Coordinates of C-alpha atoms and ligand atoms in Angstrom, one line a residue:
Chain L
M1 CA 41.1 -21.1 -18.5
K2 CA 37.8 -21.0 -17.1
H3 CA 38.7 -23.3 -13.9
L4 CA 41.9 -21.3 -13.1
P5 CA 41.3 -19.6 -9.6
I6 CA 43.2 -16.7 -10.7
L7 CA 39.8 -15.6 -12.4
D8 CA 37.9 -15.8 -9.4
A9 CA 40.4 -13.2 -7.7
C10 CA 40.0 -11.1 -10.9
A11 CA 36.1 -11.3 -10.4
L12 CA 36.6 -10.4 -7.2
S13 CA 38.6 -7.3 -8.0
I14 CA 36.0 -5.9 -10.2
F15 CA 33.2 -6.7 -7.3
M16 CA 35.7 -4.4 -5.2
Q17 CA 35.6 -1.6 -7.7
S18 CA 31.8 -1.3 -8.0
A19 CA 30.3 1.0 -5.0
V20 CA 27.0 -1.1 -5.8
D21 CA 26.8 -4.5 -7.2
A22 CA 23.5 -6.1 -7.2
R23 CA 22.9 -9.5 -8.6
G24 CA 19.6 -11.1 -9.3
I25 CA 17.6 -9.1 -6.7
V26 CA 14.0 -10.2 -6.5
K27 CA 11.6 -8.5 -3.8
V28 CA 8.1 -10.0 -3.5
Y29 CA 6.1 -8.0 -0.6
E30 CA 3.8 -10.2 1.4
G31 CA 3.9 -13.1 -0.8
K32 CA 2.3 -11.3 -3.5
V33 CA 3.4 -7.9 -5.0
R34 CA 6.4 -8.7 -7.0
A35 CA 8.3 -5.1 -6.9
L36 CA 11.6 -6.2 -8.1
A37 CA 11.9 -9.2 -10.7
G38 CA 15.5 -9.7 -11.0
V39 CA 17.6 -6.5 -10.9
D40 CA 21.3 -6.8 -11.9
L41 CA 23.3 -3.5 -11.5
Q42 CA 26.5 -2.4 -11.2
V43 CA 27.6 1.1 -10.1
G44 CA 30.9 2.4 -10.3
S45 CA 32.7 3.9 -7.4
E46 CA 32.8 7.9 -7.0
N47 CA 30.3 8.1 -9.7
V48 CA 26.8 9.8 -9.8
F49 CA 24.4 7.2 -10.9
A50 CA 20.8 8.2 -11.3
L51 CA 17.8 5.6 -11.2
L52 CA 15.0 6.5 -13.4
G53 CA 11.5 4.8 -13.5
P54 CA 8.0 5.7 -13.6
N55 CA 5.5 5.4 -10.4
G56 CA 6.0 1.8 -8.9
S57 CA 8.6 0.6 -10.7
G58 CA 10.6 -0.5 -7.8
K59 CA 12.9 2.4 -7.3
T60 CA 12.3 2.8 -3.6
T61 CA 12.3 -0.9 -3.0
L62 CA 16.0 -1.5 -4.5
M63 CA 17.0 1.3 -2.3
R64 CA 15.7 0.0 0.7
I65 CA 17.4 -3.2 0.0
L66 CA 21.0 -1.5 -0.7
T67 CA 20.6 0.4 2.5
T68 CA 20.1 -2.6 4.5
Q69 CA 16.7 -2.0 5.6
M70 CA 15.0 -5.4 4.3
P71 CA 16.6 -8.3 2.8
P72 CA 15.9 -9.3 -0.8
T73 CA 13.6 -12.3 -1.3
E74 CA 16.3 -13.6 -3.9
G75 CA 19.9 -12.5 -5.1
R76 CA 22.4 -10.5 -3.1
A77 CA 23.9 -7.1 -3.5
L78 CA 27.2 -5.8 -2.2
V79 CA 27.6 -1.9 -1.5
M80 CA 31.1 -1.0 -1.0
G81 CA 32.0 -4.2 -0.9
H82 CA 30.0 -5.4 2.0
D83 CA 27.0 -7.9 1.8
T84 CA 23.6 -6.0 2.5
V85 CA 22.4 -8.8 4.3
R86 CA 25.4 -10.2 6.4
G87 CA 27.8 -7.2 6.2
G88 CA 24.9 -4.7 7.2
A89 CA 26.6 -3.2 10.1
G90 CA 29.4 -2.2 7.7
I91 CA 27.3 -0.6 5.3
R92 CA 25.4 1.3 8.0
R93 CA 28.6 3.2 9.3
I94 CA 29.4 4.5 5.8
V95 CA 26.4 5.4 4.3
G96 CA 24.4 8.5 4.2
Y97 CA 20.6 8.2 3.5
V98 CA 17.4 10.5 2.4
P99 CA 14.0 8.6 2.2
Q100 CA 11.5 9.5 -0.1
E101 CA 9.2 10.4 2.8
M102 CA 9.9 13.2 5.3
S103 CA 12.5 12.1 7.7
V104 CA 13.0 14.7 10.4
W105 CA 11.5 15.5 13.6
T106 CA 9.3 18.8 13.2
D107 CA 8.9 19.5 17.0
I108 CA 12.5 20.5 17.5
T109 CA 14.9 22.9 15.8
G110 CA 17.1 22.0 12.6
Y111 CA 20.2 22.3 14.6
E112 CA 18.6 19.7 17.4
N113 CA 18.0 17.3 14.5
M114 CA 21.4 17.4 13.3
L115 CA 22.8 17.2 17.0
I116 CA 20.6 13.9 17.6
Y117 CA 22.1 12.7 14.6
A118 CA 25.5 13.5 15.4
K119 CA 24.9 11.7 18.6
I120 CA 23.8 8.5 17.1
Y121 CA 26.8 8.5 15.0
G122 CA 29.0 9.2 18.0
I123 CA 30.7 12.1 16.5
P124 CA 33.0 13.5 19.2
C125 CA 31.9 16.2 21.4
E126 CA 34.5 18.6 20.5
S127 CA 33.8 18.5 16.8
R128 CA 30.1 18.1 16.7
R129 CA 29.2 21.9 16.7
R130 CA 31.7 22.9 14.2
L131 CA 30.7 19.9 12.0
I132 CA 26.8 20.7 12.2
N133 CA 27.3 24.2 11.6
E134 CA 29.5 23.9 8.8
A135 CA 27.0 21.3 7.1
L136 CA 24.1 23.7 7.9
D137 CA 26.0 26.7 6.6
G138 CA 26.9 24.7 3.1
I139 CA 23.2 24.3 2.4
G140 CA 21.9 27.6 3.1
L141 CA 20.2 26.9 6.4
S142 CA 22.4 28.5 9.0
E143 CA 19.7 31.2 9.5
V144 CA 16.9 28.9 10.4
A145 CA 18.9 26.5 12.3
D146 CA 17.3 27.7 15.6
K147 CA 13.7 27.6 14.4
L148 CA 11.2 24.6 14.9
V149 CA 11.5 22.5 11.7
R150 CA 7.5 22.7 11.8
S151 CA 7.9 26.2 10.4
Y152 CA 10.3 25.3 7.5
S153 CA 9.1 25.1 3.9
G154 CA 9.3 21.6 1.9
G155 CA 12.6 22.7 0.3
M156 CA 14.1 23.7 3.7
I157 CA 13.1 20.3 5.2
R158 CA 14.6 18.4 2.0
R159 CA 17.8 20.4 2.3
L160 CA 17.9 19.9 6.2
E161 CA 17.7 15.9 5.4
I162 CA 20.5 16.0 3.0
A163 CA 22.7 18.3 5.4
S164 CA 22.2 15.5 8.0
A165 CA 22.9 12.9 5.3
L166 CA 26.4 14.4 4.8
L167 CA 27.3 14.9 8.1
I168 CA 29.2 11.8 8.6
S169 CA 31.1 12.2 5.4
P170 CA 29.6 9.3 3.9
K171 CA 31.6 7.1 1.2
I172 CA 28.4 6.6 -0.5
L173 CA 24.8 8.4 -0.4
F174 CA 21.4 7.1 -1.4
L175 CA 19.0 9.9 -2.2
D176 CA 15.4 8.8 -2.9
E177 CA 14.0 11.7 -5.0
P178 CA 16.1 14.3 -3.2
T179 CA 14.6 17.3 -4.8
I180 CA 11.0 16.5 -4.9
G181 CA 9.0 19.7 -4.0
L182 CA 11.8 21.6 -4.5
D183 CA 11.6 24.8 -6.5
P184 CA 14.4 25.2 -9.3
M185 CA 16.5 27.5 -7.3
A186 CA 16.7 25.2 -4.2
R187 CA 17.2 22.2 -6.6
K188 CA 20.4 24.1 -7.9
V189 CA 21.6 25.0 -4.5
V190 CA 21.2 21.3 -3.6
W191 CA 23.1 20.1 -6.3
E192 CA 25.8 22.5 -6.0
K193 CA 26.4 21.2 -2.6
L194 CA 26.2 17.4 -3.3
S195 CA 28.6 18.2 -6.4
S196 CA 31.2 20.3 -4.3
F197 CA 30.9 17.4 -1.9
K198 CA 31.6 14.5 -4.1
R199 CA 34.6 16.3 -5.6
E200 CA 35.8 17.0 -2.0
F201 CA 35.2 13.4 -0.6
G202 CA 35.2 11.2 -3.7
T203 CA 31.5 10.2 -2.5
T204 CA 29.6 7.8 -4.7
V205 CA 26.0 9.3 -5.2
F206 CA 23.0 7.2 -6.1
F207 CA 19.8 8.9 -6.7
N208 CA 16.2 7.8 -7.5
T209 CA 14.5 10.5 -9.6
H210 CA 11.7 11.1 -12.0
Y211 CA 13.3 14.8 -13.1
M212 CA 14.8 13.7 -16.4
D213 CA 16.7 17.2 -16.5
E214 CA 18.2 16.4 -13.0
A215 CA 19.4 13.0 -14.3
D216 CA 20.5 14.6 -17.6
L217 CA 22.5 17.3 -15.8
Y218 CA 24.1 15.8 -13.0
A219 CA 24.4 12.0 -13.5
D220 CA 27.2 10.2 -14.9
E221 CA 25.5 7.2 -15.3
I222 CA 21.9 6.4 -15.5
G223 CA 19.9 3.2 -15.2
I224 CA 16.2 2.8 -16.5
I225 CA 14.1 0.6 -14.4
S226 CA 10.7 -0.4 -15.2
R227 CA 8.3 -3.2 -13.8
G228 CA 11.1 -4.4 -11.5
R229 CA 13.7 -4.5 -14.0
I230 CA 16.7 -2.8 -15.0
I231 CA 16.2 -2.3 -18.8
R232 CA 19.4 -0.3 -19.7
T233 CA 22.1 1.3 -18.1
G234 CA 24.8 3.8 -19.6
T235 CA 26.1 7.5 -19.8
V236 CA 23.6 9.8 -20.8
A237 CA 25.2 10.4 -24.3
E238 CA 25.2 6.5 -24.7
L239 CA 21.9 6.3 -24.0
K240 CA 20.7 9.1 -26.1
R241 CA 22.8 7.8 -28.9
S242 CA 21.4 4.4 -28.7
V243 CA 18.1 5.8 -29.3
G244 CA 19.2 5.5 -32.7
G245 CA 17.2 7.5 -35.0
D246 CA 15.3 10.8 -34.9
V247 CA 12.3 12.1 -33.1
L248 CA 9.5 13.9 -35.1
L249 CA 7.5 16.6 -33.2
L250 CA 4.1 17.0 -34.5
E251 CA 2.3 19.9 -33.2
L252 CA -1.5 19.1 -33.4
E253 CA -4.9 20.8 -33.2
P254 CA -6.1 19.8 -29.7
G255 CA -8.5 16.6 -29.4
G256 CA -9.0 13.6 -31.3
I257 CA -6.3 11.0 -30.8
G258 CA -7.5 7.7 -29.3
S259 CA -5.3 4.6 -28.3
P260 CA -6.6 2.8 -31.7
L261 CA -4.9 5.4 -33.7
L262 CA -1.7 5.2 -31.6
E263 CA -1.5 1.6 -32.0
R264 CA -2.0 2.0 -35.9
L265 CA 0.8 4.9 -35.6
R266 CA 3.1 2.4 -33.9
A267 CA 2.8 0.1 -36.6
V268 CA 3.9 2.5 -39.5
E269 CA 7.2 1.5 -41.2
S270 CA 10.4 2.4 -39.0
V271 CA 8.5 4.0 -36.2
K272 CA 9.8 2.5 -33.1
G273 CA 7.5 4.8 -30.3
V274 CA 5.0 7.0 -30.2
A275 CA 3.9 9.3 -27.1
L276 CA 0.9 11.9 -26.9
G277 CA 1.4 15.1 -25.1
E278 CA -1.2 17.9 -24.5
S279 CA -1.0 19.0 -28.0
E280 CA 2.0 17.5 -29.6
L281 CA 2.8 14.0 -30.7
R282 CA 6.5 12.5 -30.4
V283 CA 7.3 9.7 -32.9
I284 CA 10.6 8.0 -32.5
A285 CA 11.9 6.6 -36.0
D286 CA 14.7 4.8 -37.1
D287 CA 14.4 7.2 -40.0
A288 CA 12.2 10.3 -40.0
E289 CA 12.0 10.6 -43.9
T290 CA 10.7 7.0 -44.3
A291 CA 8.1 7.4 -41.2
L292 CA 6.8 10.9 -42.0
P293 CA 4.6 9.7 -45.1
G294 CA 3.0 7.0 -43.1
V295 CA 2.5 9.0 -40.2
M296 CA 0.7 12.0 -42.2
R297 CA -1.4 9.7 -44.0
L298 CA -3.0 8.1 -40.9
L299 CA -3.4 11.4 -39.2
D300 CA -5.0 13.0 -42.4
G301 CA -7.2 9.8 -42.8
S302 CA -8.4 10.5 -39.0
G303 CA -9.1 14.1 -39.7
I304 CA -6.6 15.3 -37.4
L305 CA -5.0 18.8 -38.5
V306 CA -1.0 18.9 -38.0
R307 CA 0.1 22.6 -37.6
K308 CA 3.6 22.1 -37.7
V309 CA 6.3 19.4 -38.0
S310 CA 9.8 19.5 -36.5
M311 CA 12.7 17.2 -35.7
S312 CA 14.9 17.0 -32.6
A313 CA 17.8 15.2 -30.9
P314 CA 16.4 12.6 -28.8
T315 CA 16.0 13.5 -25.1
L316 CA 16.0 11.1 -21.8
D317 CA 12.5 11.3 -22.2
D318 CA 12.7 9.4 -25.7
V319 CA 15.2 6.9 -24.2
F320 CA 12.6 5.9 -21.7
L321 CA 9.9 5.7 -24.3
K322 CA 12.2 3.6 -26.3
Y323 CA 13.0 1.1 -23.8
A324 CA 10.0 1.3 -21.2
G325 CA 7.4 1.9 -23.8
T326 CA 5.9 4.5 -21.6
R327 CA 6.5 8.2 -20.9
L328 CA 8.1 9.0 -17.6
E329 CA 7.1 12.6 -16.8
S330 CA 3.7 13.1 -15.1
N331 CA 2.5 16.1 -13.7
S332 CA 0.0 14.6 -11.7
R333 CA 2.3 12.2 -9.9
I334 CA 4.6 15.0 -9.1
A335 CA 1.5 16.6 -7.5
D336 CA 0.7 13.4 -5.5
I337 CA 3.8 12.8 -4.1
A338 CA 4.2 16.8 -3.0
K339 CA 0.5 15.7 -1.1
V340 CA 1.7 13.0 0.4
R341 CA 4.7 14.6 1.8
Q342 CA 2.4 17.6 3.0
T343 CA 0.1 15.2 4.8
I344 CA 2.9 13.3 6.6
R345 CA 4.3 16.7 7.7
R346 CA 1.0 17.7 9.4
G347 CA 1.1 14.4 11.2
Chain W
M1 CA 28.3 1.0 26.6
T2 CA 27.0 1.9 23.5
P3 CA 23.3 0.5 23.9
L4 CA 23.2 2.7 27.1
R5 CA 24.5 5.6 25.1
D6 CA 21.9 4.9 22.3
V7 CA 19.1 5.1 24.8
V8 CA 20.4 8.3 26.3
V9 CA 20.4 10.0 23.0
M10 CA 16.5 9.2 22.3
V11 CA 15.7 10.3 26.0
E12 CA 17.5 13.7 25.2
L13 CA 15.5 13.8 21.9
E14 CA 12.3 13.6 24.1
L15 CA 13.5 16.0 26.6
R16 CA 14.1 18.5 23.7
R17 CA 10.7 18.0 22.1
I18 CA 9.0 18.6 25.7
R19 CA 10.9 21.9 26.1
H20 CA 9.3 23.1 22.9
D21 CA 5.9 22.0 23.6
R22 CA 4.9 21.8 27.3
A23 CA 1.4 22.1 26.7
E24 CA 0.6 18.4 26.1
L25 CA 2.2 17.4 29.5
Y26 CA -0.3 19.6 31.2
T27 CA -3.5 18.5 29.3
R28 CA -2.5 15.0 29.8
A29 CA -2.4 15.6 33.7
V30 CA -6.2 16.6 33.9
Q31 CA -7.4 13.2 34.2
P32 CA -5.2 11.9 36.9
V33 CA -5.9 15.1 38.5
L34 CA -9.5 14.6 38.5
W35 CA -9.0 11.2 39.9
L36 CA -7.2 12.8 42.9
V37 CA -9.4 15.5 43.6
V38 CA -12.8 14.1 43.1
F39 CA -12.8 10.2 43.1
G40 CA -10.3 10.1 45.9
P41 CA -12.4 12.2 48.3
V42 CA -15.6 11.1 47.6
M43 CA -14.6 7.2 47.8
G44 CA -12.5 8.1 51.2
A45 CA -15.6 9.6 52.6
L46 CA -17.5 6.6 52.4
R47 CA -14.9 4.8 54.2
A48 CA -15.8 1.5 52.4
I49 CA -12.4 0.6 51.7
P50 CA -10.1 -0.8 54.4
T51 CA -6.6 1.0 53.5
G52 CA -4.9 -0.1 56.7
G53 CA -5.2 3.4 58.4
I54 CA -3.9 5.1 55.4
P55 CA -6.4 8.2 54.2
Y56 CA -8.0 6.6 50.7
T57 CA -6.7 9.7 48.7
D58 CA -3.2 8.8 49.8
F59 CA -3.8 5.3 49.4
I60 CA -4.7 5.7 45.7
T61 CA -2.3 8.4 44.7
P62 CA 0.3 6.0 43.5
G63 CA -2.2 4.1 41.5
I64 CA -3.1 7.2 39.6
I65 CA 0.6 7.9 38.8
V66 CA 0.8 4.5 37.6
Q67 CA -2.3 4.7 35.6
S68 CA -1.1 8.0 33.8
M69 CA 2.2 6.3 33.2
A70 CA 0.6 3.4 31.5
F71 CA -1.5 5.4 29.3
I72 CA 1.2 7.9 28.2
S73 CA 3.4 4.8 27.5
I74 CA 0.7 2.9 25.8
F75 CA -0.1 5.8 23.2
F76 CA 3.4 6.3 22.5
G77 CA 3.0 3.7 19.9
L78 CA 1.2 6.5 18.0
T79 CA 4.5 8.2 17.8
V80 CA 6.1 5.1 16.5
I81 CA 3.4 4.9 13.9
W82 CA 3.9 8.4 12.9
E83 CA 7.6 7.7 12.6
R84 CA 7.0 4.7 10.2
E85 CA 4.5 6.8 8.2
S86 CA 7.0 9.5 7.6
G87 CA 10.7 8.3 6.7
I88 CA 12.1 8.8 10.3
L89 CA 12.3 5.0 11.0
K90 CA 13.7 4.4 7.7
K91 CA 16.5 6.7 8.4
L92 CA 17.2 5.3 11.8
L93 CA 17.2 1.9 10.5
V94 CA 20.1 3.1 7.9
T95 CA 22.2 4.5 11.0
P96 CA 24.8 2.4 13.1
L97 CA 21.9 2.0 15.8
P98 CA 21.2 -1.6 16.5
R99 CA 17.5 -2.4 16.0
S100 CA 17.2 -3.2 19.5
S101 CA 18.5 -0.1 20.5
I102 CA 16.0 1.7 18.5
V103 CA 13.1 -0.1 20.0
I104 CA 14.2 0.2 23.6
G105 CA 15.3 3.9 23.1
R106 CA 12.1 4.6 21.6
S107 CA 10.3 3.1 24.4
M108 CA 12.3 4.6 27.1
S109 CA 11.5 7.9 25.5
S110 CA 7.8 7.6 27.1
G111 CA 9.7 7.1 30.2
V112 CA 10.7 10.8 30.1
R113 CA 7.0 12.0 29.4
S114 CA 6.1 9.7 32.4
T115 CA 8.5 11.0 35.0
F116 CA 7.4 14.5 34.0
Q117 CA 3.9 13.7 34.5
M118 CA 4.7 12.3 38.1
L119 CA 6.4 15.5 39.1
I120 CA 3.2 17.5 38.1
I121 CA 0.8 15.0 40.1
V122 CA 2.6 14.8 43.1
P123 CA 2.8 18.4 44.2
I124 CA -1.0 18.5 43.5
A125 CA -1.6 15.5 45.5
M126 CA 0.5 17.3 48.5
L127 CA -1.5 20.1 47.8
I128 CA -4.9 18.6 48.6
G129 CA -3.3 17.0 51.8
V130 CA -1.7 13.7 50.6
R131 CA 1.2 13.0 52.9
I132 CA 4.4 12.1 50.7
I133 CA 7.2 10.7 52.6
P134 CA 9.5 13.4 52.9
N135 CA 12.6 11.5 51.9
P136 CA 14.4 12.8 48.7
L137 CA 16.0 9.4 48.1
Y138 CA 12.5 7.6 48.2
F139 CA 11.3 10.0 45.8
L140 CA 13.9 9.8 43.5
G141 CA 13.4 5.9 43.9
A142 CA 9.9 6.2 42.7
L143 CA 10.7 8.3 39.7
A144 CA 13.0 5.6 38.7
I145 CA 10.6 3.0 39.2
I146 CA 8.1 5.2 36.9
F147 CA 11.0 5.5 34.4
L148 CA 11.6 2.0 33.9
A149 CA 8.0 0.4 34.0
S150 CA 7.1 3.1 31.3
G151 CA 9.4 1.6 28.8
G152 CA 7.8 -2.0 29.4
F153 CA 4.3 -0.3 28.5
A154 CA 5.6 1.6 25.6
A155 CA 7.1 -1.6 24.1
I156 CA 3.6 -3.2 24.3
S157 CA 2.5 -0.5 22.4
V158 CA 5.2 -0.8 19.8
F159 CA 3.9 -4.3 19.5
I160 CA 0.2 -3.3 18.9
A161 CA 1.7 -0.9 16.2
S162 CA 3.0 -3.5 14.3
I163 CA -0.3 -5.2 13.9
M164 CA -2.7 -2.2 14.0
K165 CA -2.0 0.2 11.0
S166 CA -4.6 2.6 11.9
R167 CA -4.9 5.3 14.7
E168 CA -8.2 4.8 15.5
R169 CA -8.3 1.4 16.3
F170 CA -4.8 1.8 18.1
M171 CA -6.6 4.2 20.7
G172 CA -9.3 1.6 21.1
I173 CA -6.9 -1.1 21.9
G174 CA -4.8 1.0 23.8
Q175 CA -7.7 1.5 26.4
A176 CA -9.1 -1.9 26.2
I177 CA -5.7 -3.1 27.7
I178 CA -4.9 -0.6 30.3
M179 CA -8.5 0.1 31.9
P180 CA -8.8 -4.0 32.8
L181 CA -5.1 -4.0 34.2
F182 CA -5.9 -1.1 36.3
F183 CA -9.1 -2.3 37.9
A184 CA -7.7 -5.9 38.3
S185 CA -4.6 -4.4 40.0
N186 CA -4.0 -3.0 43.6
A187 CA -4.1 0.5 42.4
L188 CA -7.7 1.3 44.0
Y189 CA -8.3 -1.3 46.5
P190 CA -6.1 -3.7 48.4
V191 CA -5.6 -7.0 47.2
E192 CA -7.0 -8.7 50.4
M193 CA -10.3 -7.3 49.2
M194 CA -10.6 -9.1 46.1
P195 CA -12.3 -12.0 45.0
P196 CA -9.8 -15.1 44.8
I197 CA -10.0 -14.8 40.8
L198 CA -8.9 -11.3 40.6
K199 CA -6.4 -12.0 43.5
A200 CA -4.7 -14.3 41.1
L201 CA -5.1 -12.3 38.1
S202 CA -3.6 -9.4 40.1
S203 CA -0.3 -11.7 41.2
V204 CA 0.5 -11.6 37.5
N205 CA -0.6 -8.0 36.6
P206 CA 2.4 -5.9 36.2
L207 CA 0.5 -2.7 37.3
S208 CA 0.3 -4.2 40.7
Y209 CA 4.0 -4.7 41.2
I210 CA 4.6 -1.1 40.0
V211 CA 1.6 0.2 42.1
D212 CA 3.2 -1.5 45.2
A213 CA 6.6 -0.5 44.5
V214 CA 5.8 3.4 44.2
R215 CA 3.4 3.1 47.0
S216 CA 5.9 2.0 49.3
L217 CA 8.0 4.6 48.4
L218 CA 6.1 7.5 48.5
I219 CA 3.3 6.5 51.1
T220 CA 3.9 3.7 53.5
G221 CA 7.5 3.4 53.5
D222 CA 7.5 -0.2 53.8
L223 CA 10.4 -1.6 51.7
A224 CA 9.8 -5.2 52.3
Q225 CA 8.2 -6.1 49.1
L226 CA 10.2 -3.7 47.0
P227 CA 13.0 -6.0 45.7
M228 CA 10.7 -8.3 44.5
D229 CA 8.5 -5.9 43.0
I230 CA 11.7 -4.4 41.1
V231 CA 12.5 -8.0 39.9
A232 CA 8.9 -8.4 38.5
I233 CA 9.2 -4.9 37.0
A234 CA 12.6 -6.0 35.4
I235 CA 11.1 -9.3 33.9
F236 CA 8.3 -7.5 32.5
D237 CA 10.3 -4.9 30.8
I238 CA 12.7 -7.5 29.4
A239 CA 10.1 -9.6 28.1
M240 CA 8.3 -6.7 26.6
F241 CA 11.5 -5.4 25.1
I242 CA 12.0 -8.8 23.4
I243 CA 8.6 -9.2 22.1
A244 CA 8.4 -5.4 20.6
S245 CA 12.1 -6.4 18.8
I246 CA 10.6 -9.3 17.4
S247 CA 7.3 -7.3 16.1
F248 CA 9.6 -4.6 15.2
K249 CA 10.5 -6.3 11.8
R250 CA 6.8 -6.2 10.9
I251 CA 6.8 -2.4 11.5
I252 CA 9.3 -1.5 9.0
K253 CA 8.2 -4.0 5.8
Ligands
ATP401 N1 5.8 -2.3 2.0 C1 5.2 -2.6 0.8 N2 4.1 -3.4 0.9 C2 4.0 -4.0 -0.3 N3 3.9 -3.8 -1.4 C3 4.7 -2.6 -1.5 C4 5.4 -2.0 -0.4 N4 6.1 -1.0 -1.0 C5 6.0 -0.8 -2.3 N5 5.2 -1.9 -2.6 C6 5.0 -2.0 -3.9 O1 6.3 -2.4 -4.7 C7 6.1 -2.0 -6.0 C8 7.1 -1.0 -6.0 O2 7.0 0.2 -5.3 P1 8.4 1.0 -4.9 O3 8.1 2.0 -4.0 O4 9.6 0.3 -5.1 O5 8.4 2.2 -6.3 P2 8.8 3.4 -6.7 O6 9.6 3.2 -7.8 O7 9.8 3.7 -5.6 O8 7.5 4.3 -7.2 P3 7.4 5.9 -6.6 O9 7.9 6.6 -7.8 O10 6.1 6.0 -6.5 O11 8.3 6.2 -5.5 C9 4.7 -1.1 -6.3 O12 3.6 -1.6 -6.8 C10 4.2 -1.0 -4.7 O13 2.9 -0.8 -4.3
MG402 MG1 9.9 5.4 -4.6

């Protein structure tokens, strides 16, 4: 069976169904930094796919390879059936892209930004004006269309970038942290627009994010990336189920837990992961009832007061904790990125 | 025809930016105007430089226009560095624009600024008595020369931007390239006056050809050398575009 050519054709047809099909992608920067260490990833067509990962895990690098900005050091990837290296031109005609950093000219108006891109894509003169106005209107920017982008808020800039990525009705959208720095209302507006756009055009959406709730709410499928490797993919429900067990939430008196104690907690029978928050300890366990006595004994022995114990269903954060061994959310990081964007805006 | 269309879009972008912020055009004009109104008359009064009967300020007007063009273009790399630090360049790379069009288009954008600069300098020169040949076709020709030559210098700056990552160093390198080219050219004195080594250097100095072309169109009206100047400028532009396109890969890494 293995040698029948028909199998190759089958394999090929599976290829064709994937919007993204990456095999063994390795990326080494300047011969030193190994940003991607063998990424295998398939994203179904017309799906919304979220790539979740901590700072420096390689999300942006993978997206830049998939959007044909640079070749991988090893491996190959297909996007909508086109090879990212040899078929780059074919991909660039059908993809919309919003980079992580700000990507609009700030010294012209929002409308003019859209106009320049419309001309770059060769959108015919007759439909340009209508398409641009529709796109700006749909994302709530028509009132500021004729103002200089310099006067926009961070959220308005992000929406303008998304509007310009939607201008050509792309078959696939790549969004690198699309709602970074947006307030909850603006995030909602953006996702409503993206969802309705996806319904109308059957666009595949591939986005990087660190907002777990965003992945939870809007992604059909999630990939977890850590240290340059995709360690798990699946639907949100599948991933949560796969945590397989319980999450114990222990509310503590502030202070006093050091990393040696965390290590010892991890060694407790049935415990699979431990993460420390401001004043709470999350313990993922195969079986909470088995784990609890051991955990309590250790905390008592170290003189740490437990105020309250509760159980909860696994969240995406727990999924992340289980497979990547670290927490995902970190407020300092969000602040960092907001700062970077700010500096770049000032130019 | 698409490459031409791409360049036209980039030129339009630059025109729109200028329309929203004209202040930079004026501040950049200060330096060339000082050359015109101070350096020109003072040196002219010395009568130390044989210019073949042309008043000295008239003689150096083309050189000053070209110098201002070269500075504007060489500092255009700063815009490219900014576009790399923000996401603009990344986004452009993911559009159907070929990479060569991005390089040439961004370079020719500086041509827009240079021609506007010339439109400011020439009337001021005329005000202080410089006699410009009153032929609109010649004038348009000179504008076209400045526009095209600007692209070559902007391409050099894209190349520098690919090596220099910081703005401060960039400024230093830019000065260090333009000033020697300027003084080793026929901008301030005729080539015949130069010592033999400088004379030889001047014959491979793109600035000399550009100055010669602009001078023949604006001041002397003697077009004998013009075809050769245009060929030299075209070679210069093409060579610089090729170098910039190759180095562009480093910028986007
Ligand atoms: N142009 C570059 N040159 C050298 N190293 C790089 C470059 N870009 C990224 N890296 C390194 O590659 C690794 C992966 O970076 P990448 O930007 O892909 O991560 P990320 O998941 O997008 O992170 P973040 O959440 O901060 O955006 C990091 O260690 C980073 O320092
Ligand atoms: Mg990133």
